[in-house]
Short mmCIF file of C-alpha atoms in Angstrom, two decimals:
data_model
loop_
_atom_site.label_atom_id
_atom_site.label_comp_id
_atom_site.label_asym_id
_atom_site.label_seq_id
_atom_site.Cartn_x
_atom_site.Cartn_y
_atom_site.Cartn_z
CA UNK N 747 103.13 117.38 100.71
CA UNK N 748 103.74 118.94 104.15
CA UNK N 749 103.30 122.15 105.34
CA UNK N 750 100.01 124.16 107.20
CA UNK N 751 98.15 126.13 105.64
CA UNK N 752 94.70 128.44 105.57
CA UNK N 753 91.45 125.78 104.71
CA UNK N 754 92.01 124.27 101.31
CA UNK N 755 89.06 125.51 98.72
CA UNK N 756 89.08 122.06 96.82
CA UNK N 757 87.11 123.75 93.76
CA UNK N 758 83.54 124.47 93.39
CA UNK N 759 82.04 121.47 94.43
CA UNK N 760 83.99 121.45 97.77
CA UNK N 761 83.88 125.63 99.05
CA UNK N 762 82.23 126.40 102.38
CA UNK N 763 79.82 128.63 102.42
CA UNK N 764 80.16 130.77 105.48
CA UNK N 765 77.42 130.20 107.99
CA UNK N 766 76.71 131.98 111.55
CA UNK N 767 76.42 129.56 114.13
CA UNK N 768 77.41 129.64 117.62
CA UNK N 769 80.76 127.69 118.62
CA UNK N 770 79.22 124.67 119.99
CA UNK N 771 82.61 122.58 120.41
CA UNK N 772 82.47 124.92 123.92
CA UNK N 773 79.49 122.54 124.62
CA UNK N 774 81.59 119.47 125.10
CA UNK N 775 84.57 118.46 126.92
CA UNK N 776 87.88 119.04 125.61
CA UNK N 777 88.54 115.78 123.21
CA UNK N 778 92.21 114.37 122.46
CA UNK N 779 92.90 114.65 118.77
CA UNK N 780 93.29 111.05 118.40
CA UNK N 781 90.22 110.84 119.03
CA UNK N 782 88.83 113.64 117.17
CA UNK N 783 90.94 111.57 114.28
CA UNK N 784 88.70 109.13 114.68
CA UNK N 785 85.51 111.27 114.87
CA UNK N 786 86.56 112.63 110.98
CA UNK N 787 86.95 108.86 109.50
CA UNK N 788 83.61 109.09 109.91
CA UNK N 789 82.37 112.04 107.79
CA UNK N 790 83.01 112.57 103.46
CA UNK N 791 85.71 115.03 102.89
CA UNK N 792 82.66 117.27 102.27
CA UNK N 793 81.53 117.55 105.79
CA UNK N 794 85.45 116.98 106.87
CA UNK N 795 85.72 121.12 105.80
CA UNK N 796 83.24 122.41 107.56
CA UNK N 797 84.05 121.02 110.62
CA UNK N 798 87.01 124.30 110.24
CA UNK N 799 84.14 127.38 111.28
CA UNK N 800 82.89 125.78 114.38
CA UNK N 801 85.85 126.96 116.38
CA UNK N 802 89.25 128.46 116.54
CA UNK N 803 90.52 125.12 117.67
CA UNK N 804 88.38 123.28 115.06
CA UNK N 805 90.39 125.27 112.53
CA UNK N 806 92.34 122.72 111.12
CA UNK N 807 91.48 119.63 112.96
CA UNK N 808 90.86 118.43 110.25
CA UNK N 809 94.17 117.86 108.56
CA UNK N 810 95.21 115.48 111.11
CA UNK N 811 92.53 112.91 110.63
CA UNK N 812 95.14 109.65 109.90
CA UNK N 813 92.36 107.31 107.83
CA UNK N 814 92.09 108.45 104.67
CA UNK N 815 89.00 106.87 102.33
CA UNK N 816 88.68 108.94 98.62
CA UNK N 817 85.97 107.67 96.55
CA UNK N 818 83.46 108.68 94.00
CA UNK N 819 80.59 109.43 96.73
CA UNK N 820 82.93 111.85 99.82
CA UNK N 821 85.08 113.41 96.73
CA UNK N 822 83.05 115.21 93.63
CA UNK N 823 78.98 113.90 95.04
CA UNK N 824 77.60 112.41 97.96
CA UNK N 825 74.66 110.65 95.56
CA UNK N 826 74.91 108.47 92.36
CA UNK N 827 71.80 111.67 91.19
CA UNK N 828 73.60 114.60 91.83
CA UNK N 829 76.65 112.43 89.66
CA UNK N 830 74.69 112.78 87.11
CA UNK N 831 73.74 116.14 87.45
CA UNK N 832 77.06 117.11 87.15
CA UNK N 833 77.94 114.71 83.85
CA UNK N 834 80.34 112.59 86.08
CA UNK N 835 78.16 109.61 85.96
CA UNK N 836 77.46 108.49 82.16
CA UNK N 837 75.08 105.98 80.77
CA UNK N 838 77.37 104.71 77.74
CA UNK N 839 76.24 101.70 75.17
CA UNK N 840 77.76 98.49 75.59
CA UNK N 841 77.83 95.46 73.36
CA UNK N 842 76.43 92.06 74.39
CA UNK N 843 76.61 88.57 72.59
CA UNK N 844 72.40 89.70 72.11
CA UNK N 845 73.18 93.02 71.39
CA UNK N 846 73.36 96.29 72.33
CA UNK N 847 73.16 98.00 76.43
CA UNK N 848 73.47 100.43 77.68
CA UNK N 849 75.91 100.92 80.72
CA UNK N 850 75.67 103.33 83.76
CA UNK N 851 79.76 104.39 84.19
CA UNK N 852 82.16 106.85 85.26
CA UNK N 853 83.20 109.64 82.90
CA UNK N 854 86.91 110.08 82.10
CA UNK N 855 86.72 113.09 82.44
CA UNK N 856 85.98 113.53 85.85
CA UNK N 857 89.24 111.51 86.53
CA UNK N 858 91.63 114.93 86.55
CA UNK N 859 89.33 116.75 88.82
CA UNK N 860 89.55 113.46 91.60
CA UNK N 861 93.04 113.34 91.64
CA UNK N 862 93.10 117.51 92.24
CA UNK N 863 90.85 117.34 94.86
CA UNK N 864 92.92 114.35 97.21
CA UNK N 865 96.54 115.62 96.19
CA UNK N 866 95.05 119.15 97.63
CA UNK N 867 94.02 117.46 101.05
CA UNK N 868 97.17 115.46 100.56
CA UNK N 869 99.29 118.78 100.66
CA UNK N 870 97.33 120.28 103.18
CA UNK N 871 97.57 117.30 105.93
CA UNK N 872 98.88 117.74 109.27
CA UNK N 873 98.97 114.54 110.18
CA UNK N 874 102.63 112.72 111.61
CA UNK N 875 101.07 109.45 111.04
CA UNK N 876 98.76 107.62 108.29
CA UNK N 877 96.90 104.53 109.00
CA UNK N 878 94.84 103.79 106.48
CA UNK N 879 94.61 105.50 102.73
CA UNK N 880 91.82 104.05 100.11
CA UNK N 881 91.43 105.12 96.99
CA UNK N 882 88.25 103.75 94.98
CA UNK N 883 87.75 105.54 91.59
CA UNK N 884 88.92 104.72 87.93
CA UNK N 885 93.00 105.57 87.52
CA UNK N 886 95.63 104.42 85.35
CA UNK N 887 99.19 105.60 83.80
CA UNK N 888 98.01 108.95 83.10
CA UNK N 889 98.21 110.03 87.21
CA UNK N 890 101.11 107.49 87.89
CA UNK N 891 103.46 110.27 88.49
CA UNK N 892 100.97 111.53 91.12
CA UNK N 893 99.88 108.11 92.60
CA UNK N 894 103.61 107.68 93.17
CA UNK N 895 103.78 110.88 95.37
CA UNK N 896 101.20 110.20 97.34
CA UNK N 897 102.97 106.77 98.31
CA UNK N 898 105.99 108.39 99.17
CA UNK N 899 103.71 110.75 101.67
CA UNK N 900 102.31 107.53 103.04
CA UNK N 901 105.55 105.78 103.56
CA UNK N 902 107.24 108.73 105.46
CA UNK N 903 104.31 108.93 107.47
CA UNK N 904 104.39 105.34 108.40
CA UNK N 905 100.92 103.94 106.92
CA UNK N 906 100.17 100.42 108.24
CA UNK N 907 97.34 100.19 105.24
CA UNK N 908 96.60 100.55 101.56
CA UNK N 909 94.24 100.10 99.42
CA UNK N 910 93.78 101.06 95.82
CA UNK N 911 90.60 99.43 93.86
CA UNK N 912 91.58 101.21 90.30
CA UNK N 913 88.08 99.41 89.02
CA UNK N 914 85.73 100.71 91.20
CA UNK N 915 84.45 98.24 92.82
CA UNK N 916 81.02 100.30 94.30
CA UNK N 917 79.60 100.92 90.84
CA UNK N 918 78.24 98.48 88.56
CA UNK N 919 81.04 96.11 86.50
CA UNK N 920 82.26 97.83 83.46
CA UNK N 921 83.90 96.46 80.27
CA UNK N 922 85.39 99.96 80.58
CA UNK N 923 87.74 99.38 82.89
CA UNK N 924 90.18 97.40 81.18
CA UNK N 925 89.99 99.94 78.08
CA UNK N 926 92.92 102.42 79.84
CA UNK N 927 96.51 100.99 80.45
CA UNK N 928 97.06 100.35 84.18
CA UNK N 929 99.64 102.39 86.08
CA UNK N 930 101.94 100.56 88.01
CA UNK N 931 102.14 100.05 91.81
CA UNK N 932 105.83 101.57 92.78
CA UNK N 933 107.25 98.56 94.82
CA UNK N 934 110.69 100.66 94.31
CA UNK N 935 109.61 103.37 96.37
CA UNK N 936 109.66 100.57 99.40
CA UNK N 937 112.73 99.67 98.63
CA UNK N 938 114.32 102.96 100.37
CA UNK N 939 113.13 102.44 103.38
CA UNK N 940 114.08 99.47 105.99
CA UNK N 941 111.43 100.29 108.53
CA UNK N 942 108.09 100.19 106.13
CA UNK N 943 105.05 99.43 108.57
CA UNK N 944 102.42 98.22 106.38
CA UNK N 945 100.23 95.59 107.17
CA UNK N 946 97.64 95.29 104.76
CA UNK N 947 97.94 95.76 100.83
CA UNK N 948 95.27 95.36 98.46
CA UNK N 949 95.14 96.05 95.20
CA UNK N 950 92.71 96.28 91.77
CA UNK N 951 93.84 96.81 88.51
CA UNK N 952 97.81 98.00 88.07
CA UNK N 953 100.59 96.34 87.28
CA UNK N 954 103.05 94.61 90.25
CA UNK N 955 106.76 94.09 89.01
CA UNK N 956 108.79 92.41 90.91
CA UNK N 957 112.41 95.21 90.65
CA UNK N 958 116.36 93.83 90.69
CA UNK N 959 117.55 92.70 93.91
CA UNK N 960 114.88 93.79 95.50
CA UNK N 961 113.80 91.36 98.41
CA UNK N 962 111.26 92.83 100.28
CA UNK N 963 112.61 93.72 103.88
CA UNK N 964 110.20 96.65 103.76
CA UNK N 965 107.14 94.49 103.39
CA UNK N 966 108.36 91.97 106.28
CA UNK N 967 105.08 93.31 108.38
CA UNK N 968 102.71 92.47 106.05
CA UNK N 969 99.60 90.74 106.81
CA UNK N 970 97.37 90.75 104.57
CA UNK N 971 97.45 91.17 100.51
CA UNK N 972 95.15 90.96 98.21
CA UNK N 973 95.39 91.35 93.54
CA UNK N 974 92.13 91.59 91.77
CA UNK N 975 92.55 91.81 88.17
CA UNK N 976 96.47 92.59 88.62
CA UNK N 977 99.24 91.66 85.98
CA UNK N 978 103.03 90.25 88.06
CA UNK N 979 105.84 89.02 86.57
CA UNK N 980 106.69 85.49 86.96
CA UNK N 981 108.82 85.29 89.74
CA UNK N 982 107.25 88.36 92.06
CA UNK N 983 104.83 86.07 93.83
CA UNK N 984 107.29 83.62 94.59
CA UNK N 985 109.71 85.95 95.75
CA UNK N 986 106.84 87.68 98.09
CA UNK N 987 106.03 84.51 99.64
CA UNK N 988 109.48 83.70 100.42
CA UNK N 989 109.71 86.43 101.93
CA UNK N 990 106.60 87.45 103.78
CA UNK N 991 107.11 85.54 106.91
CA UNK N 992 103.85 88.08 108.68
CA UNK N 993 102.47 86.85 105.21
CA UNK N 994 98.94 85.39 107.07
CA UNK N 995 96.15 85.85 104.19
CA UNK N 996 96.31 86.16 100.23
CA UNK N 997 94.21 86.49 97.74
CA UNK N 998 94.68 86.84 94.07
CA UNK N 999 91.02 87.61 91.83
CA UNK N 1000 91.25 86.90 88.63
CA UNK N 1001 95.19 87.83 88.63
CA UNK N 1002 97.15 87.51 84.58
CA UNK N 1003 101.12 85.81 85.52
CA UNK N 1004 103.50 84.77 83.04
CA UNK N 1005 103.99 81.03 83.56
CA UNK N 1006 100.46 79.57 83.56
CA UNK N 1007 101.99 77.48 86.91
CA UNK N 1008 101.31 78.60 89.90
CA UNK N 1009 102.55 77.42 93.47
CA UNK N 1010 101.93 78.65 96.59
CA UNK N 1011 104.68 77.72 99.20
CA UNK N 1012 104.30 79.29 102.71
CA UNK N 1013 105.23 78.73 105.92
CA UNK N 1014 103.17 81.17 107.43
CA UNK N 1015 100.09 81.53 104.74
CA UNK N 1016 97.30 80.80 107.07
CA UNK N 1017 93.88 82.35 104.24
CA UNK N 1018 94.01 81.58 100.40
CA UNK N 1019 91.52 82.64 97.94
CA UNK N 1020 92.71 82.13 94.32
CA UNK N 1021 90.40 82.45 91.22
CA UNK N 1022 92.13 82.26 87.78
CA UNK N 1023 88.59 82.18 86.36
CA UNK N 1024 88.36 84.88 84.29
CA UNK N 1025 84.60 86.18 82.88
CA UNK N 1026 86.42 87.57 79.86
CA UNK N 1027 89.28 85.93 78.36
CA UNK N 1028 90.80 89.74 77.27
CA UNK N 1029 91.60 89.76 80.94
CA UNK N 1030 94.70 87.21 80.42
CA UNK N 1031 96.22 83.56 79.91
CA UNK N 1032 94.85 80.36 81.80
CA UNK N 1033 96.58 79.70 84.90
CA UNK N 1034 96.99 76.48 87.37
CA UNK N 1035 97.65 75.71 91.33
CA UNK N 1036 99.44 72.71 90.78
CA UNK N 1037 101.46 73.28 94.33
CA UNK N 1038 99.68 74.05 97.63
CA UNK N 1039 102.41 73.65 100.51
CA UNK N 1040 101.34 75.27 103.55
CA UNK N 1041 101.32 73.70 106.80
CA UNK N 1042 99.32 77.00 108.99
CA UNK N 1043 96.40 76.98 106.09
CA UNK N 1044 93.37 76.53 107.81
CA UNK N 1045 91.34 77.99 104.62
CA UNK N 1046 91.00 77.90 100.95
CA UNK N 1047 88.85 79.06 98.60
CA UNK N 1048 89.38 77.75 94.59
CA UNK N 1049 87.40 78.91 91.24
CA UNK N 1050 89.61 77.77 88.49
CA UNK N 1051 89.76 77.58 84.54
CA UNK N 1052 87.95 74.95 82.80
CA UNK N 1053 91.09 73.60 81.74
CA UNK N 1054 92.67 73.16 84.85
CA UNK N 1055 92.06 69.80 86.25
CA UNK N 1056 91.82 68.67 89.70
CA UNK N 1057 93.99 65.44 89.28
CA UNK N 1058 97.04 67.66 88.81
CA UNK N 1059 97.22 69.02 92.63
CA UNK N 1060 99.56 68.56 95.16
CA UNK N 1061 97.93 69.14 98.99
CA UNK N 1062 100.29 69.61 101.78
CA UNK N 1063 97.78 71.93 104.36
CA UNK N 1064 97.85 69.10 107.11
CA UNK N 1065 96.08 72.16 108.86
CA UNK N 1066 93.06 72.64 106.01
CA UNK N 1067 89.80 73.11 108.08
CA UNK N 1068 87.36 75.49 105.38
CA UNK N 1069 87.11 74.83 101.66
CA UNK N 1070 85.41 76.10 99.08
CA UNK N 1071 85.92 74.72 95.06
CA UNK N 1072 84.72 74.74 92.29
CA UNK N 1073 83.90 71.11 90.05
CA UNK N 1074 83.92 72.26 86.41
CA UNK N 1075 83.99 68.35 84.70
CA UNK N 1076 81.01 66.41 84.39
CA UNK N 1077 82.05 63.21 86.73
CA UNK N 1078 85.08 65.45 88.31
CA UNK N 1079 83.75 65.41 91.12
CA UNK N 1080 85.06 61.98 92.14
CA UNK N 1081 89.00 63.31 91.32
CA UNK N 1082 87.64 66.25 94.26
CA UNK N 1083 86.34 64.04 97.01
CA UNK N 1084 90.03 61.91 97.01
CA UNK N 1085 91.98 64.86 97.29
CA UNK N 1086 89.13 66.08 99.97
CA UNK N 1087 89.89 62.94 101.58
CA UNK N 1088 94.08 63.57 102.26
CA UNK N 1089 92.71 66.76 104.61
CA UNK N 1090 92.78 65.00 107.96
CA UNK N 1091 91.26 68.14 109.67
CA UNK N 1092 88.58 68.97 106.78
CA UNK N 1093 84.88 70.25 108.16
CA UNK N 1094 84.13 72.60 106.25
CA UNK N 1095 83.36 72.36 102.59
CA UNK N 1096 82.06 74.00 100.11
CA UNK N 1097 81.44 72.76 96.70
CA UNK N 1098 80.03 74.39 93.30
CA UNK N 1099 78.86 72.30 90.73
CA UNK N 1100 79.33 73.60 87.15
CA UNK N 1101 77.77 70.09 85.91
CA UNK N 1102 75.16 67.52 86.39
CA UNK N 1103 76.36 65.68 89.67
CA UNK N 1104 76.51 62.04 88.45
CA UNK N 1105 73.93 60.21 89.95
CA UNK N 1106 74.90 56.45 90.80
CA UNK N 1107 78.80 56.15 90.98
CA UNK N 1108 79.91 55.63 93.95
CA UNK N 1109 81.93 58.06 96.09
CA UNK N 1110 84.58 55.27 97.88
CA UNK N 1111 86.62 58.94 99.59
CA UNK N 1112 84.82 59.17 102.74
CA UNK N 1113 85.30 62.52 104.65
CA UNK N 1114 85.21 61.22 107.98
CA UNK N 1115 85.66 64.51 109.60
CA UNK N 1116 83.28 67.27 107.35
CA UNK N 1117 80.54 68.42 109.48
CA UNK N 1118 78.73 70.99 107.08
CA UNK N 1119 78.50 70.43 103.57
CA UNK N 1120 77.46 73.14 100.81
CA UNK N 1121 75.95 71.75 97.46
CA UNK N 1122 75.89 74.87 94.76
CA UNK N 1123 74.54 73.45 91.54
CA UNK N 1124 74.82 75.78 88.94
CA UNK N 1125 74.03 75.23 84.92
CA UNK N 1126 76.88 73.39 83.05
CA UNK N 1127 78.37 75.55 80.47
CA UNK N 1128 77.71 73.94 77.48
CA UNK N 1129 74.53 72.07 78.28
CA UNK N 1130 70.67 73.51 76.68
CA UNK N 1131 68.49 75.72 78.29
CA UNK N 1132 66.22 73.78 80.26
CA UNK N 1133 68.45 71.40 82.94
CA UNK N 1134 66.76 68.43 84.75
CA UNK N 1135 68.28 67.99 87.56
CA UNK N 1136 68.56 64.36 89.82
CA UNK N 1137 69.72 65.31 93.07
CA UNK N 1138 69.49 61.37 93.78
CA UNK N 1139 73.51 62.48 93.64
CA UNK N 1140 73.97 63.92 95.90
CA UNK N 1141 72.73 61.37 98.31
CA UNK N 1142 75.89 59.24 97.83
CA UNK N 1143 78.14 62.10 99.22
CA UNK N 1144 75.58 62.68 101.75
CA UNK N 1145 76.60 59.25 102.63
CA UNK N 1146 80.05 59.63 102.14
CA UNK N 1147 79.89 62.09 104.87
CA UNK N 1148 79.40 60.66 108.44
CA UNK N 1149 79.59 63.28 110.63
CA UNK N 1150 77.85 65.90 108.71
CA UNK N 1151 75.79 67.71 110.82
CA UNK N 1152 74.49 70.59 108.13
CA UNK N 1153 74.02 70.34 104.45
CA UNK N 1154 72.52 73.38 101.90
CA UNK N 1155 71.80 72.57 98.86
CA UNK N 1156 71.09 75.85 95.92
CA UNK N 1157 70.52 75.40 92.57
CA UNK N 1158 70.41 78.30 90.06
CA UNK N 1159 68.82 79.35 87.55
CA UNK N 1160 65.86 76.63 88.31
CA UNK N 1161 62.77 76.54 85.92
CA UNK N 1162 59.81 74.23 85.80
CA UNK N 1163 59.90 70.54 84.29
CA UNK N 1164 56.95 70.24 82.37
CA UNK N 1165 57.11 66.80 82.59
CA UNK N 1166 57.37 65.87 85.37
CA UNK N 1167 59.40 62.46 85.85
CA UNK N 1168 58.53 59.31 87.40
CA UNK N 1169 60.74 59.29 91.39
CA UNK N 1170 64.19 57.24 90.61
CA UNK N 1171 65.08 54.14 92.79
CA UNK N 1172 67.40 55.13 95.80
CA UNK N 1173 69.38 52.60 97.14
CA UNK N 1174 68.49 52.53 100.75
CA UNK N 1175 71.05 53.75 103.42
CA UNK N 1176 71.29 55.70 107.08
CA UNK N 1177 72.11 58.63 108.30
CA UNK N 1178 72.99 59.47 112.23
CA UNK N 1179 74.14 63.07 112.23
CA UNK N 1180 72.26 65.21 109.77
CA UNK N 1181 70.39 67.61 111.84
CA UNK N 1182 68.93 70.35 108.86
CA UNK N 1183 69.53 69.94 105.62
CA UNK N 1184 68.07 73.30 103.28
CA UNK N 1185 66.92 73.52 99.60
CA UNK N 1186 67.36 76.77 97.41
CA UNK N 1187 66.01 77.32 93.85
CA UNK N 1188 62.60 75.34 94.22
CA UNK N 1189 60.13 75.50 92.10
CA UNK N 1190 57.95 72.22 92.78
CA UNK N 1191 59.70 70.09 90.25
CA UNK N 1192 59.59 65.97 90.85
CA UNK N 1193 63.37 65.81 91.76
CA UNK N 1194 63.30 68.21 94.64
CA UNK N 1195 60.22 65.84 96.13
CA UNK N 1196 61.93 63.19 95.45
CA UNK N 1197 64.69 64.46 97.25
CA UNK N 1198 63.23 65.31 100.87
CA UNK N 1199 61.37 62.07 100.79
CA UNK N 1200 64.25 60.69 100.18
CA UNK N 1201 66.03 62.18 103.43
CA UNK N 1202 63.60 61.86 105.77
CA UNK N 1203 63.10 58.39 105.36
CA UNK N 1204 66.98 58.06 105.85
CA UNK N 1205 68.00 60.78 108.00
CA UNK N 1206 67.50 59.13 111.09
CA UNK N 1207 68.06 62.33 113.75
CA UNK N 1208 67.06 65.12 110.93
CA UNK N 1209 65.23 67.63 112.61
CA UNK N 1210 64.32 69.88 109.96
CA UNK N 1211 64.49 69.82 105.93
CA UNK N 1212 63.51 73.84 104.38
CA UNK N 1213 62.40 74.23 100.67
CA UNK N 1214 62.65 77.54 99.74
CA UNK N 1215 62.18 79.72 96.40
CA UNK N 1216 65.75 81.37 96.64
CA UNK N 1217 68.83 81.71 95.25
CA UNK N 1218 71.55 83.61 94.36
CA UNK N 1219 74.68 82.86 91.25
CA UNK N 1220 77.27 84.86 93.50
CA UNK N 1221 77.34 83.64 96.66
CA UNK N 1222 79.12 86.50 98.53
CA UNK N 1223 76.06 89.16 96.14
CA UNK N 1224 73.40 90.21 98.83
CA UNK N 1225 70.49 89.85 95.97
CA UNK N 1226 68.91 86.70 96.35
CA UNK N 1227 66.43 85.58 93.42
CA UNK N 1228 63.11 83.44 93.16
CA UNK N 1229 60.86 81.78 90.55
CA UNK N 1230 57.38 82.69 90.63
CA UNK N 1231 56.48 78.99 90.03
CA UNK N 1232 56.88 78.26 93.49
CA UNK N 1233 54.14 81.18 94.73
CA UNK N 1234 51.98 80.52 92.10
CA UNK N 1235 51.78 76.28 92.52
CA UNK N 1236 55.06 75.06 93.34
CA UNK N 1237 54.07 74.93 96.67
CA UNK N 1238 51.17 73.65 96.64
CA UNK N 1239 52.35 70.95 94.16
CA UNK N 1240 54.54 69.69 97.43
CA UNK N 1241 52.33 69.97 100.32
CA UNK N 1242 49.81 68.00 97.87
CA UNK N 1243 52.06 65.29 97.49
CA UNK N 1244 53.47 64.90 101.03
CA UNK N 1245 49.37 65.00 102.16
CA UNK N 1246 49.60 61.94 99.60
CA UNK N 1247 52.34 60.51 101.03
CA UNK N 1248 51.88 58.04 104.11
CA UNK N 1249 55.63 59.16 105.64
CA UNK N 1250 56.19 59.59 108.88
CA UNK N 1251 58.00 63.03 109.55
CA UNK N 1252 56.78 64.87 106.83
CA UNK N 1253 55.84 67.37 109.42
CA UNK N 1254 59.46 67.84 109.68
CA UNK N 1255 59.26 69.39 106.07
CA UNK N 1256 59.75 73.74 106.42
CA UNK N 1257 58.41 75.29 102.97
CA UNK N 1258 59.22 78.94 102.59
#
């Protein structure tokens, strides 16, 4: 794919219009090629090719671009409206448990056109070094040979970062991704060189098998690896971790491994994200993380299947100080705290509860060093439509964290309870460190009022407690939801309740 030639005609969508214009580059000093290459990374492929008509010097400068990014918007059309007009983006019926719905997705017929344009771009590239390469598009086994050629091309040019996102994360989630046969990431091509410069590898929806007698020598510089919706053989992770001594960050998201037991043993790993939670059962089998032996690990995010019990896990992570963990079963918080109490450096903790927090169960395992705690209360998988949260159970957790300074609680899918219950008695306690508390997903229910009143009574150094109606089911999402009940009468109900009570410190309550 090497060699130089005039500016390519990348089909009708990227034909350059002949325009009459002055040589704008004569107005600015000459810039080094490395600087121009960086500037080019900010342009779409269409705009990048247009630079060739600015001057004689710029005619082939676009071919020197070292950071390559290919997705539906900078290869096919610039906007979603244009994609729909050209038929690249279509609405198709999608079956759900409630019937059928329409879903916007890419037209599979566009794959050949997308591949053709990317392939032509690479064939005309004059860059001797490629730093990063990203493809975000539906591609599968039909394009296997072309993808192999791309990877071979990148290896020869000292590639440092590869992102192959074949499930299209920039568009709405779709099951149609999984109806295609995935391609296989060509590990064997890396075995042909001992001078691999690859440091970052991110793969989505493909196959990854451990070649015979492959020792991952070519991955010796790899520091980041992310695998999502990917199928791999049982020996891959074990071999990878034992040979990649520079690997610092590993993500395993909804992956299908041959073995149901997952063991993570690494002398270099600092950050680990494991999600064995599948949205749909067709995506893979249950996988349980049973052993975590990583002496340098500082952060862990772990989402589990329902059959994966916390009591079966074994941690050897003395440096772990930031943990995100899902608590699936009712009463399992006791196992969670027993496990977390073994971590001598733990300072930041997020617990996702998919069950109600028990009210009267005393937590005996204290988290002595915890400073920040985020609790997210999801609707349990098998509960009725309305769920009456009892937040007094959170106060027992607060007592188990004597150095806690910040507490955030979020209720997902909150609903107004028509029959407000009478506040229950809470054990008298004292907390001398917590300063800020947030309660999200408020609608004005009795347990929200009770929780706020108890915190004000027993948190001696509390500076403010914020009550907010906003919540989100997926923490990483930028979309916040709220219930109109809060704005209609929920906020007013809480205000009237605090005004009627002779409660010292009620000025610390902040209502959003």
